[in-house]
Amino acid sequence: MSDKAVASAEAAVAEIQDGASVMIGGFGTAGMPDQLIDALIARGVGDLTIINNNAGNGEAGVAALIREGRVKKIICSFPRQSDSHHFDAAYRAGKIELELVAQGNLAARIQAASAGLGAIFTPTGYGTLLAEGKETREINGVHHVLEYPIHADFALIKAHKGDRWGNLVYRKTARNFGPIMAMAARTTIAQVGEIVELGALDPEVVVTPGIFVQRVVQIASATNHALAA
C-alpha cells in the first residue's frame, strides 16, 4: 500500500474481530493508544487476548476494555497496582485469565516473535513459580528457562509522528513497547499525533519502518497541541 493513512480510529480497527489477540503499546499511560482502544470498545468485539505491560490504569485504555468485559485473557508483567481495580475485580471473579510474564521476558518473547525465532532460553524466572512445567537447561554454568515467542493478530501502538507509508518516530518514553510490538503482529495499527509529508521524517531517526505498519491514523492530542504552540 502506498497510502496507509485512514480517516478515523474507527476505520483503523474495523478488521479486529472477536477472539483476536491484540498487543497494546504503553508503559502505564505513556504511549497508550487510548483512542484506538476506545474505538475497539465501540466496535463491541470481545473474547480478546491482550498483551500489554500491565493490566490497566484507572478507567481508560486497557482498564476500560477489562471493565467492559471484552478481555478473556491478559498477558502482562505488572497486573497489580493502586488503580488496577477493574482487573482485580475481574480476576477475583474468575472472569479473566492471567499469564504473568517477567517484564524482561515479556519484551524478549515479543522480540523473539519479531525476529522469527522458534524459542529462547532466558535465566529470568528459573527456580520460581514462573518456570513450573517449562523446559530448563544449563548454559555456560547458568540455569535457563525455555520461553516461546509471543505473536499477535494485531498491535495497537502510539507514535509521535508518521507518514502515509507508516514510518514512525516516537516521543521519549512513549516509545517503550511500540517498536517491538509493531514487528511481532500480523497487522499493526499506529495512532500518531501528526501525519507528515513523505520525506519530512529524517530516515536516520525513523524507529519503526513502514514495512511493519499496515494502518496509520492521525489523532491530535492536547500534548501535540502544546508542543506545537
JSON list of C-alpha atoms in Angstrom, two decimals:
[
{"chain": "A", "resi": 1, "resn": "MET", "atom": "CA", "xyz": [0.00, 0.00, 0.00]},
{"chain": "A", "resi": 2, "resn": "SER", "atom": "CA", "xyz": [1.34, 3.43, -0.94]},
{"chain": "A", "resi": 3, "resn": "ASP", "atom": "CA", "xyz": [-1.08, 5.18, 1.43]},
{"chain": "A", "resi": 4, "resn": "LYS", "atom": "CA", "xyz": [-1.76, 3.54, 4.78]},
{"chain": "A", "resi": 5, "resn": "ALA", "atom": "CA", "xyz": [-3.48, 6.55, 6.32]},
{"chain": "A", "resi": 6, "resn": "VAL", "atom": "CA", "xyz": [-7.10, 6.09, 7.37]},
{"chain": "A", "resi": 7, "resn": "ALA", "atom": "CA", "xyz": [-9.60, 8.77, 8.30]},
{"chain": "A", "resi": 8, "resn": "SER", "atom": "CA", "xyz": [-10.58, 7.68, 11.81]},
{"chain": "A", "resi": 9, "resn": "ALA", "atom": "CA", "xyz": [-9.77, 5.41, 14.71]},
{"chain": "A", "resi": 10, "resn": "GLU", "atom": "CA", "xyz": [-12.97, 3.51, 13.95]},
{"chain": "A", "resi": 11, "resn": "ALA", "atom": "CA", "xyz": [-11.78, 2.76, 10.41]},
{"chain": "A", "resi": 12, "resn": "ALA", "atom": "CA", "xyz": [-8.35, 1.79, 11.71]},
{"chain": "A", "resi": 13, "resn": "VAL", "atom": "CA", "xyz": [-9.68, -1.01, 13.95]},
{"chain": "A", "resi": 14, "resn": "ALA", "atom": "CA", "xyz": [-12.51, -2.14, 11.67]},
{"chain": "A", "resi": 15, "resn": "GLU", "atom": "CA", "xyz": [-10.95, -5.55, 10.93]},
{"chain": "A", "resi": 16, "resn": "ILE", "atom": "CA", "xyz": [-10.47, -6.62, 14.57]},
{"chain": "A", "resi": 17, "resn": "GLN", "atom": "CA", "xyz": [-12.92, -9.38, 15.37]},
{"chain": "A", "resi": 18, "resn": "ASP", "atom": "CA", "xyz": [-13.98, -11.40, 18.43]},
{"chain": "A", "resi": 19, "resn": "GLY", "atom": "CA", "xyz": [-11.28, -13.72, 19.70]},
{"chain": "A", "resi": 20, "resn": "ALA", "atom": "CA", "xyz": [-8.35, -11.72, 18.30]},
{"chain": "A", "resi": 21, "resn": "SER", "atom": "CA", "xyz": [-5.01, -11.41, 20.07]},
{"chain": "A", "resi": 22, "resn": "VAL", "atom": "CA", "xyz": [-4.05, -7.75, 20.41]},
{"chain": "A", "resi": 23, "resn": "MET", "atom": "CA", "xyz": [-0.78, -6.23, 21.57]},
{"chain": "A", "resi": 24, "resn": "ILE", "atom": "CA", "xyz": [-1.23, -2.77, 23.06]},
{"chain": "A", "resi": 25, "resn": "GLY", "atom": "CA", "xyz": [1.74, -0.47, 23.46]},
{"chain": "A", "resi": 26, "resn": "GLY", "atom": "CA", "xyz": [2.32, 1.67, 26.50]},
{"chain": "A", "resi": 27, "resn": "PHE", "atom": "CA", "xyz": [4.15, 1.67, 29.80]},
{"chain": "A", "resi": 28, "resn": "GLY", "atom": "CA", "xyz": [1.41, 2.64, 32.18]},
{"chain": "A", "resi": 29, "resn": "THR", "atom": "CA", "xyz": [-0.24, 5.56, 30.39]},
{"chain": "A", "resi": 30, "resn": "ALA", "atom": "CA", "xyz": [2.89, 6.62, 28.47]},
{"chain": "A", "resi": 31, "resn": "GLY", "atom": "CA", "xyz": [2.44, 5.65, 24.83]},
{"chain": "A", "resi": 32, "resn": "MET", "atom": "CA", "xyz": [-1.00, 4.13, 25.38]},
{"chain": "A", "resi": 33, "resn": "PRO", "atom": "CA", "xyz": [-3.14, 4.40, 22.19]},
{"chain": "A", "resi": 34, "resn": "ASP", "atom": "CA", "xyz": [-6.28, 5.39, 24.10]},
{"chain": "A", "resi": 35, "resn": "GLN", "atom": "CA", "xyz": [-8.34, 6.49, 21.09]},
{"chain": "A", "resi": 36, "resn": "LEU", "atom": "CA", "xyz": [-7.70, 3.22, 19.25]},
{"chain": "A", "resi": 37, "resn": "ILE", "atom": "CA", "xyz": [-8.79, 1.33, 22.37]},
{"chain": "A", "resi": 38, "resn": "ASP", "atom": "CA", "xyz": [-11.93, 3.45, 22.65]},
{"chain": "A", "resi": 39, "resn": "ALA", "atom": "CA", "xyz": [-12.73, 2.67, 19.00]},
{"chain": "A", "resi": 40, "resn": "LEU", "atom": "CA", "xyz": [-12.19, -1.03, 19.69]},
{"chain": "A", "resi": 41, "resn": "ILE", "atom": "CA", "xyz": [-14.61, -0.88, 22.61]},
{"chain": "A", "resi": 42, "resn": "ALA", "atom": "CA", "xyz": [-17.15, 0.91, 20.42]},
{"chain": "A", "resi": 43, "resn": "ARG", "atom": "CA", "xyz": [-16.91, -1.92, 17.87]},
{"chain": "A", "resi": 44, "resn": "GLY", "atom": "CA", "xyz": [-18.28, -4.27, 20.50]},
{"chain": "A", "resi": 45, "resn": "VAL", "atom": "CA", "xyz": [-15.71, -7.02, 19.98]},
{"chain": "A", "resi": 46, "resn": "GLY", "atom": "CA", "xyz": [-14.83, -9.31, 22.85]},
{"chain": "A", "resi": 47, "resn": "ASP", "atom": "CA", "xyz": [-13.15, -12.56, 23.88]},
{"chain": "A", "resi": 48, "resn": "LEU", "atom": "CA", "xyz": [-9.83, -10.79, 23.31]},
{"chain": "A", "resi": 49, "resn": "THR", "atom": "CA", "xyz": [-6.35, -11.81, 24.38]},
{"chain": "A", "resi": 50, "resn": "ILE", "atom": "CA", "xyz": [-4.47, -8.66, 25.33]},
{"chain": "A", "resi": 51, "resn": "ILE", "atom": "CA", "xyz": [-0.68, -8.37, 25.55]},
{"chain": "A", "resi": 52, "resn": "ASN", "atom": "CA", "xyz": [0.39, -5.29, 27.48]},
{"chain": "A", "resi": 53, "resn": "ASN", "atom": "CA", "xyz": [2.92, -4.28, 30.10]},
{"chain": "A", "resi": 54, "resn": "ASN", "atom": "CA", "xyz": [0.25, -4.01, 32.81]},
{"chain": "A", "resi": 55, "resn": "ALA", "atom": "CA", "xyz": [-3.41, -4.69, 33.44]},
{"chain": "A", "resi": 56, "resn": "GLY", "atom": "CA", "xyz": [-4.73, -1.16, 33.02]},
{"chain": "A", "resi": 57, "resn": "ASN", "atom": "CA", "xyz": [-4.81, 2.13, 34.90]},
{"chain": "A", "resi": 58, "resn": "GLY", "atom": "CA", "xyz": [-7.93, 3.77, 36.28]},
{"chain": "A", "resi": 59, "resn": "GLU", "atom": "CA", "xyz": [-10.82, 3.94, 33.82]},
{"chain": "A", "resi": 60, "resn": "ALA", "atom": "CA", "xyz": [-9.13, 4.40, 30.43]},
{"chain": "A", "resi": 61, "resn": "GLY", "atom": "CA", "xyz": [-7.25, 2.26, 27.94]},
{"chain": "A", "resi": 62, "resn": "VAL", "atom": "CA", "xyz": [-6.76, -1.40, 28.84]},
{"chain": "A", "resi": 63, "resn": "ALA", "atom": "CA", "xyz": [-8.69, -0.84, 32.09]},
{"chain": "A", "resi": 64, "resn": "ALA", "atom": "CA", "xyz": [-11.73, 0.21, 30.06]},
{"chain": "A", "resi": 65, "resn": "LEU", "atom": "CA", "xyz": [-11.50, -2.95, 27.92]},
{"chain": "A", "resi": 66, "resn": "ILE", "atom": "CA", "xyz": [-11.47, -5.06, 31.07]},
{"chain": "A", "resi": 67, "resn": "ARG", "atom": "CA", "xyz": [-14.26, -3.02, 32.66]},
{"chain": "A", "resi": 68, "resn": "GLU", "atom": "CA", "xyz": [-16.47, -3.67, 29.63]},
{"chain": "A", "resi": 69, "resn": "GLY", "atom": "CA", "xyz": [-15.83, -7.41, 29.82]},
{"chain": "A", "resi": 70, "resn": "ARG", "atom": "CA", "xyz": [-14.06, -7.64, 26.46]},
{"chain": "A", "resi": 71, "resn": "VAL", "atom": "CA", "xyz": [-10.89, -9.41, 27.64]},
{"chain": "A", "resi": 72, "resn": "LYS", "atom": "CA", "xyz": [-10.76, -13.17, 28.21]},
{"chain": "A", "resi": 73, "resn": "LYS", "atom": "CA", "xyz": [-7.00, -13.30, 28.86]},
{"chain": "A", "resi": 74, "resn": "ILE", "atom": "CA", "xyz": [-4.23, -10.82, 29.55]},
{"chain": "A", "resi": 75, "resn": "ILE", "atom": "CA", "xyz": [-0.50, -11.45, 29.20]},
{"chain": "A", "resi": 76, "resn": "CYS", "atom": "CA", "xyz": [1.39, -8.84, 31.20]},
{"chain": "A", "resi": 77, "resn": "SER", "atom": "CA", "xyz": [4.19, -8.25, 33.68]},
{"chain": "A", "resi": 78, "resn": "PHE", "atom": "CA", "xyz": [2.55, -5.96, 36.23]},
{"chain": "A", "resi": 79, "resn": "PRO", "atom": "CA", "xyz": [-1.13, -6.72, 36.95]},
{"chain": "A", "resi": 80, "resn": "ARG", "atom": "CA", "xyz": [-1.38, -5.24, 40.43]},
{"chain": "A", "resi": 81, "resn": "GLN", "atom": "CA", "xyz": [-1.12, -1.53, 41.11]},
{"chain": "A", "resi": 82, "resn": "SER", "atom": "CA", "xyz": [-3.13, 1.01, 43.07]},
{"chain": "A", "resi": 83, "resn": "ASP", "atom": "CA", "xyz": [-5.55, 1.81, 40.23]},
{"chain": "A", "resi": 84, "resn": "SER", "atom": "CA", "xyz": [-5.90, -1.60, 38.55]},
{"chain": "A", "resi": 85, "resn": "HIS", "atom": "CA", "xyz": [-9.22, -2.22, 40.28]},
{"chain": "A", "resi": 86, "resn": "HIS", "atom": "CA", "xyz": [-11.08, -3.41, 37.17]},
{"chain": "A", "resi": 87, "resn": "PHE", "atom": "CA", "xyz": [-8.56, -6.19, 36.55]},
{"chain": "A", "resi": 88, "resn": "ASP", "atom": "CA", "xyz": [-8.52, -7.09, 40.23]},
{"chain": "A", "resi": 89, "resn": "ALA", "atom": "CA", "xyz": [-12.30, -7.43, 40.36]},
{"chain": "A", "resi": 90, "resn": "ALA", "atom": "CA", "xyz": [-12.47, -9.44, 37.12]},
{"chain": "A", "resi": 91, "resn": "TYR", "atom": "CA", "xyz": [-9.66, -11.77, 38.19]},
{"chain": "A", "resi": 92, "resn": "ARG", "atom": "CA", "xyz": [-11.13, -12.44, 41.62]},
{"chain": "A", "resi": 93, "resn": "ALA", "atom": "CA", "xyz": [-14.47, -13.20, 39.96]},
{"chain": "A", "resi": 94, "resn": "GLY", "atom": "CA", "xyz": [-12.84, -15.69, 37.58]},
{"chain": "A", "resi": 95, "resn": "LYS", "atom": "CA", "xyz": [-13.78, -13.62, 34.53]},
{"chain": "A", "resi": 96, "resn": "ILE", "atom": "CA", "xyz": [-10.28, -13.11, 33.16]},
{"chain": "A", "resi": 97, "resn": "GLU", "atom": "CA", "xyz": [-7.24, -15.35, 32.74]},
{"chain": "A", "resi": 98, "resn": "LEU", "atom": "CA", "xyz": [-3.79, -14.04, 33.61]},
{"chain": "A", "resi": 99, "resn": "GLU", "atom": "CA", "xyz": [-0.45, -15.12, 32.18]},
{"chain": "A", "resi": 100, "resn": "LEU", "atom": "CA", "xyz": [2.18, -13.40, 34.30]},
{"chain": "A", "resi": 101, "resn": "VAL", "atom": "CA", "xyz": [5.48, -12.78, 32.50]},
{"chain": "A", "resi": 102, "resn": "ALA", "atom": "CA", "xyz": [8.53, -11.06, 33.95]},
{"chain": "A", "resi": 103, "resn": "GLN", "atom": "CA", "xyz": [8.96, -7.71, 32.22]},
{"chain": "A", "resi": 104, "resn": "GLY", "atom": "CA", "xyz": [12.29, -8.55, 30.59]},
{"chain": "A", "resi": 105, "resn": "ASN", "atom": "CA", "xyz": [10.92, -11.87, 29.40]},
{"chain": "A", "resi": 106, "resn": "LEU", "atom": "CA", "xyz": [7.82, -10.14, 28.03]},
{"chain": "A", "resi": 107, "resn": "ALA", "atom": "CA", "xyz": [9.99, -7.88, 25.89]},
{"chain": "A", "resi": 108, "resn": "ALA", "atom": "CA", "xyz": [12.30, -10.75, 24.90]},
{"chain": "A", "resi": 109, "resn": "ARG", "atom": "CA", "xyz": [9.41, -13.01, 23.88]},
{"chain": "A", "resi": 110, "resn": "ILE", "atom": "CA", "xyz": [7.87, -10.26, 21.76]},
{"chain": "A", "resi": 111, "resn": "GLN", "atom": "CA", "xyz": [11.28, -9.60, 20.20]},
{"chain": "A", "resi": 112, "resn": "ALA", "atom": "CA", "xyz": [11.65, -13.31, 19.51]},
{"chain": "A", "resi": 113, "resn": "ALA", "atom": "CA", "xyz": [8.39, -13.22, 17.57]},
{"chain": "A", "resi": 114, "resn": "SER", "atom": "CA", "xyz": [9.56, -10.17, 15.64]},
{"chain": "A", "resi": 115, "resn": "ALA", "atom": "CA", "xyz": [12.81, -11.96, 14.73]},
{"chain": "A", "resi": 116, "resn": "GLY", "atom": "CA", "xyz": [11.09, -15.16, 13.65]},
{"chain": "A", "resi": 117, "resn": "LEU", "atom": "CA", "xyz": [12.73, -17.26, 16.37]},
{"chain": "A", "resi": 118, "resn": "GLY", "atom": "CA", "xyz": [11.24, -20.56, 17.49]},
{"chain": "A", "resi": 119, "resn": "ALA", "atom": "CA", "xyz": [12.04, -20.08, 21.18]},
{"chain": "A", "resi": 120, "resn": "ILE", "atom": "CA", "xyz": [14.60, -18.54, 23.53]},
{"chain": "A", "resi": 121, "resn": "PHE", "atom": "CA", "xyz": [16.39, -19.55, 26.71]},
{"chain": "A", "resi": 122, "resn": "THR", "atom": "CA", "xyz": [16.44, -16.95, 29.49]},
{"chain": "A", "resi": 123, "resn": "PRO", "atom": "CA", "xyz": [17.76, -17.15, 33.07]},
{"chain": "A", "resi": 124, "resn": "THR", "atom": "CA", "xyz": [14.96, -14.93, 34.35]},
{"chain": "A", "resi": 125, "resn": "GLY", "atom": "CA", "xyz": [12.39, -16.93, 36.29]},
{"chain": "A", "resi": 126, "resn": "TYR", "atom": "CA", "xyz": [14.48, -20.03, 36.86]},
{"chain": "A", "resi": 127, "resn": "GLY", "atom": "CA", "xyz": [13.67, -21.66, 40.19]},
{"chain": "A", "resi": 128, "resn": "THR", "atom": "CA", "xyz": [10.41, -19.71, 40.59]},
{"chain": "A", "resi": 129, "resn": "LEU", "atom": "CA", "xyz": [6.73, -20.50, 40.03]},
{"chain": "A", "resi": 130, "resn": "LEU", "atom": "CA", "xyz": [7.02, -18.83, 36.62]},
{"chain": "A", "resi": 131, "resn": "ALA", "atom": "CA", "xyz": [9.25, -21.70, 35.46]},
{"chain": "A", "resi": 132, "resn": "GLU", "atom": "CA", "xyz": [6.98, -24.55, 36.61]},
{"chain": "A", "resi": 133, "resn": "GLY", "atom": "CA", "xyz": [6.33, -27.06, 33.85]},
{"chain": "A", "resi": 134, "resn": "LYS", "atom": "CA", "xyz": [8.83, -25.45, 31.47]},
{"chain": "A", "resi": 135, "resn": "GLU", "atom": "CA", "xyz": [11.96, -26.94, 29.97]},
{"chain": "A", "resi": 136, "resn": "THR", "atom": "CA", "xyz": [15.19, -25.81, 31.62]},
{"chain": "A", "resi": 137, "resn": "ARG", "atom": "CA", "xyz": [18.81, -26.06, 30.55]},
{"chain": "A", "resi": 138, "resn": "GLU", "atom": "CA", "xyz": [22.19, -25.15, 31.97]},
{"chain": "A", "resi": 139, "resn": "ILE", "atom": "CA", "xyz": [24.12, -22.93, 29.55]},
{"chain": "A", "resi": 140, "resn": "ASN", "atom": "CA", "xyz": [27.64, -21.80, 30.41]},
{"chain": "A", "resi": 141, "resn": "GLY", "atom": "CA", "xyz": [27.05, -22.67, 34.04]},
{"chain": "A", "resi": 142, "resn": "VAL", "atom": "CA", "xyz": [23.80, -20.68, 34.29]},
{"chain": "A", "resi": 143, "resn": "HIS", "atom": "CA", "xyz": [20.34, -22.24, 34.50]},
{"chain": "A", "resi": 144, "resn": "HIS", "atom": "CA", "xyz": [17.89, -21.06, 31.84]},
{"chain": "A", "resi": 145, "resn": "VAL", "atom": "CA", "xyz": [14.18, -21.47, 31.13]},
{"chain": "A", "resi": 146, "resn": "LEU", "atom": "CA", "xyz": [12.75, -22.13, 27.66]},
{"chain": "A", "resi": 147, "resn": "GLU", "atom": "CA", "xyz": [10.26, -19.44, 26.66]},
{"chain": "A", "resi": 148, "resn": "TYR", "atom": "CA", "xyz": [8.22, -19.19, 23.47]},
{"chain": "A", "resi": 149, "resn": "PRO", "atom": "CA", "xyz": [7.63, -16.11, 21.30]},
{"chain": "A", "resi": 150, "resn": "ILE", "atom": "CA", "xyz": [4.51, -14.01, 21.76]},
{"chain": "A", "resi": 151, "resn": "HIS", "atom": "CA", "xyz": [2.78, -13.30, 18.47]},
{"chain": "A", "resi": 152, "resn": "ALA", "atom": "CA", "xyz": [-0.44, -11.33, 17.94]},
{"chain": "A", "resi": 153, "resn": "ASP", "atom": "CA", "xyz": [-3.06, -10.80, 15.27]},
{"chain": "A", "resi": 154, "resn": "PHE", "atom": "CA", "xyz": [-2.94, -7.04, 15.81]},
{"chain": "A", "resi": 155, "resn": "ALA", "atom": "CA", "xyz": [-0.79, -4.42, 17.52]},
{"chain": "A", "resi": 156, "resn": "LEU", "atom": "CA", "xyz": [-2.22, -1.06, 18.58]},
{"chain": "A", "resi": 157, "resn": "ILE", "atom": "CA", "xyz": [0.58, 1.43, 19.18]},
{"chain": "A", "resi": 158, "resn": "LYS", "atom": "CA", "xyz": [1.04, 5.17, 19.59]},
{"chain": "A", "resi": 159, "resn": "ALA", "atom": "CA", "xyz": [3.76, 7.25, 17.93]},
{"chain": "A", "resi": 160, "resn": "HIS", "atom": "CA", "xyz": [4.62, 10.94, 17.83]},
{"chain": "A", "resi": 161, "resn": "LYS", "atom": "CA", "xyz": [4.67, 11.38, 14.04]},
{"chain": "A", "resi": 162, "resn": "GLY", "atom": "CA", "xyz": [4.25, 9.21, 10.98]},
{"chain": "A", "resi": 163, "resn": "ASP", "atom": "CA", "xyz": [3.88, 9.46, 7.23]},
{"chain": "A", "resi": 164, "resn": "ARG", "atom": "CA", "xyz": [1.42, 7.81, 4.85]},
{"chain": "A", "resi": 165, "resn": "TRP", "atom": "CA", "xyz": [3.82, 4.92, 4.30]},
{"chain": "A", "resi": 166, "resn": "GLY", "atom": "CA", "xyz": [3.70, 4.11, 8.01]},
{"chain": "A", "resi": 167, "resn": "ASN", "atom": "CA", "xyz": [7.19, 5.24, 9.00]},
{"chain": "A", "resi": 168, "resn": "LEU", "atom": "CA", "xyz": [7.09, 6.23, 12.68]},
{"chain": "A", "resi": 169, "resn": "VAL", "atom": "CA", "xyz": [9.02, 8.28, 15.22]},
{"chain": "A", "resi": 170, "resn": "TYR", "atom": "CA", "xyz": [8.23, 8.34, 18.93]},
{"chain": "A", "resi": 171, "resn": "ARG", "atom": "CA", "xyz": [8.41, 10.86, 21.74]},
{"chain": "A", "resi": 172, "resn": "LYS", "atom": "CA", "xyz": [10.74, 9.94, 24.59]},
{"chain": "A", "resi": 173, "resn": "THR", "atom": "CA", "xyz": [9.43, 7.22, 26.93]},
{"chain": "A", "resi": 174, "resn": "ALA", "atom": "CA", "xyz": [6.22, 6.88, 24.91]},
{"chain": "A", "resi": 175, "resn": "ARG", "atom": "CA", "xyz": [8.36, 4.71, 22.61]},
{"chain": "A", "resi": 176, "resn": "ASN", "atom": "CA", "xyz": [8.53, 1.76, 25.07]},
{"chain": "A", "resi": 177, "resn": "PHE", "atom": "CA", "xyz": [6.95, -1.43, 23.63]},
{"chain": "A", "resi": 178, "resn": "GLY", "atom": "CA", "xyz": [5.70, 0.10, 20.37]},
{"chain": "A", "resi": 179, "resn": "PRO", "atom": "CA", "xyz": [8.62, -0.78, 18.07]},
{"chain": "A", "resi": 180, "resn": "ILE", "atom": "CA", "xyz": [8.88, -4.45, 19.03]},
{"chain": "A", "resi": 181, "resn": "MET", "atom": "CA", "xyz": [5.11, -4.96, 19.05]},
{"chain": "A", "resi": 182, "resn": "ALA", "atom": "CA", "xyz": [4.90, -3.48, 15.55]},
{"chain": "A", "resi": 183, "resn": "MET", "atom": "CA", "xyz": [7.27, -6.20, 14.35]},
{"chain": "A", "resi": 184, "resn": "ALA", "atom": "CA", "xyz": [5.56, -9.07, 16.17]},
{"chain": "A", "resi": 185, "resn": "ALA", "atom": "CA", "xyz": [1.96, -8.61, 14.99]},
{"chain": "A", "resi": 186, "resn": "ARG", "atom": "CA", "xyz": [0.42, -9.57, 11.67]},
{"chain": "A", "resi": 187, "resn": "THR", "atom": "CA", "xyz": [-1.33, -6.19, 11.44]},
{"chain": "A", "resi": 188, "resn": "THR", "atom": "CA", "xyz": [-0.01, -3.06, 13.13]},
{"chain": "A", "resi": 189, "resn": "ILE", "atom": "CA", "xyz": [-2.21, 0.00, 13.60]},
{"chain": "A", "resi": 190, "resn": "ALA", "atom": "CA", "xyz": [-0.50, 3.21, 14.66]},
{"chain": "A", "resi": 191, "resn": "GLN", "atom": "CA", "xyz": [-2.12, 6.24, 16.27]},
{"chain": "A", "resi": 192, "resn": "VAL", "atom": "CA", "xyz": [0.02, 9.32, 15.63]},
{"chain": "A", "resi": 193, "resn": "GLY", "atom": "CA", "xyz": [-0.21, 12.94, 16.66]},
{"chain": "A", "resi": 194, "resn": "GLU", "atom": "CA", "xyz": [0.63, 14.10, 13.14]},
{"chain": "A", "resi": 195, "resn": "ILE", "atom": "CA", "xyz": [0.91, 12.60, 9.67]},
{"chain": "A", "resi": 196, "resn": "VAL", "atom": "CA", "xyz": [3.65, 14.47, 7.81]},
{"chain": "A", "resi": 197, "resn": "GLU", "atom": "CA", "xyz": [4.57, 14.60, 4.14]},
{"chain": "A", "resi": 198, "resn": "LEU", "atom": "CA", "xyz": [6.81, 11.90, 2.70]},
{"chain": "A", "resi": 199, "resn": "GLY", "atom": "CA", "xyz": [10.43, 12.90, 3.21]},
{"chain": "A", "resi": 200, "resn": "ALA", "atom": "CA", "xyz": [9.69, 15.08, 6.24]},
{"chain": "A", "resi": 201, "resn": "LEU", "atom": "CA", "xyz": [10.94, 12.41, 8.64]},
{"chain": "A", "resi": 202, "resn": "ASP", "atom": "CA", "xyz": [14.71, 12.08, 8.78]},
{"chain": "A", "resi": 203, "resn": "PRO", "atom": "CA", "xyz": [15.40, 8.43, 7.83]},
{"chain": "A", "resi": 204, "resn": "GLU", "atom": "CA", "xyz": [18.13, 8.36, 10.48]},
{"chain": "A", "resi": 205, "resn": "VAL", "atom": "CA", "xyz": [15.58, 8.88, 13.26]},
{"chain": "A", "resi": 206, "resn": "VAL", "atom": "CA", "xyz": [12.76, 6.65, 11.98]},
{"chain": "A", "resi": 207, "resn": "VAL", "atom": "CA", "xyz": [12.35, 3.98, 14.65]},
{"chain": "A", "resi": 208, "resn": "THR", "atom": "CA", "xyz": [9.63, 1.82, 13.08]},
{"chain": "A", "resi": 209, "resn": "PRO", "atom": "CA", "xyz": [9.92, 1.48, 9.29]},
{"chain": "A", "resi": 210, "resn": "GLY", "atom": "CA", "xyz": [6.65, 1.48, 7.39]},
{"chain": "A", "resi": 211, "resn": "ILE", "atom": "CA", "xyz": [7.09, -2.14, 6.31]},
{"chain": "A", "resi": 212, "resn": "PHE", "atom": "CA", "xyz": [5.91, -3.12, 9.81]},
{"chain": "A", "resi": 213, "resn": "VAL", "atom": "CA", "xyz": [2.84, -0.84, 9.82]},
{"chain": "A", "resi": 214, "resn": "GLN", "atom": "CA", "xyz": [-0.40, -1.53, 7.95]},
{"chain": "A", "resi": 215, "resn": "ARG", "atom": "CA", "xyz": [-2.55, 1.42, 9.04]},
{"chain": "A", "resi": 216, "resn": "VAL", "atom": "CA", "xyz": [-1.87, 4.85, 10.49]},
{"chain": "A", "resi": 217, "resn": "VAL", "atom": "CA", "xyz": [-4.39, 7.38, 11.80]},
{"chain": "A", "resi": 218, "resn": "GLN", "atom": "CA", "xyz": [-3.81, 10.95, 12.90]},
{"chain": "A", "resi": 219, "resn": "ILE", "atom": "CA", "xyz": [-5.36, 11.80, 16.26]},
{"chain": "A", "resi": 220, "resn": "ALA", "atom": "CA", "xyz": [-4.34, 15.15, 17.67]},
{"chain": "A", "resi": 221, "resn": "SER", "atom": "CA", "xyz": [-3.92, 15.34, 21.43]},
{"chain": "A", "resi": 222, "resn": "ALA", "atom": "CA", "xyz": [-3.55, 18.10, 23.98]},
{"chain": "A", "resi": 223, "resn": "THR", "atom": "CA", "xyz": [0.15, 17.19, 24.22]},
{"chain": "A", "resi": 224, "resn": "ASN", "atom": "CA", "xyz": [0.66, 17.62, 20.49]},
{"chain": "A", "resi": 225, "resn": "HIS", "atom": "CA", "xyz": [-1.09, 21.00, 20.54]},
{"chain": "A", "resi": 226, "resn": "ALA", "atom": "CA", "xyz": [1.08, 22.14, 23.43]},
{"chain": "A", "resi": 227, "resn": "LEU", "atom": "CA", "xyz": [4.26, 21.07, 21.64]},
{"chain": "A", "resi": 228, "resn": "ALA", "atom": "CA", "xyz": [3.20, 22.98, 18.52]},
{"chain": "A", "resi": 229, "resn": "ALA", "atom": "CA", "xyz": [2.41, 26.15, 20.46]}
]
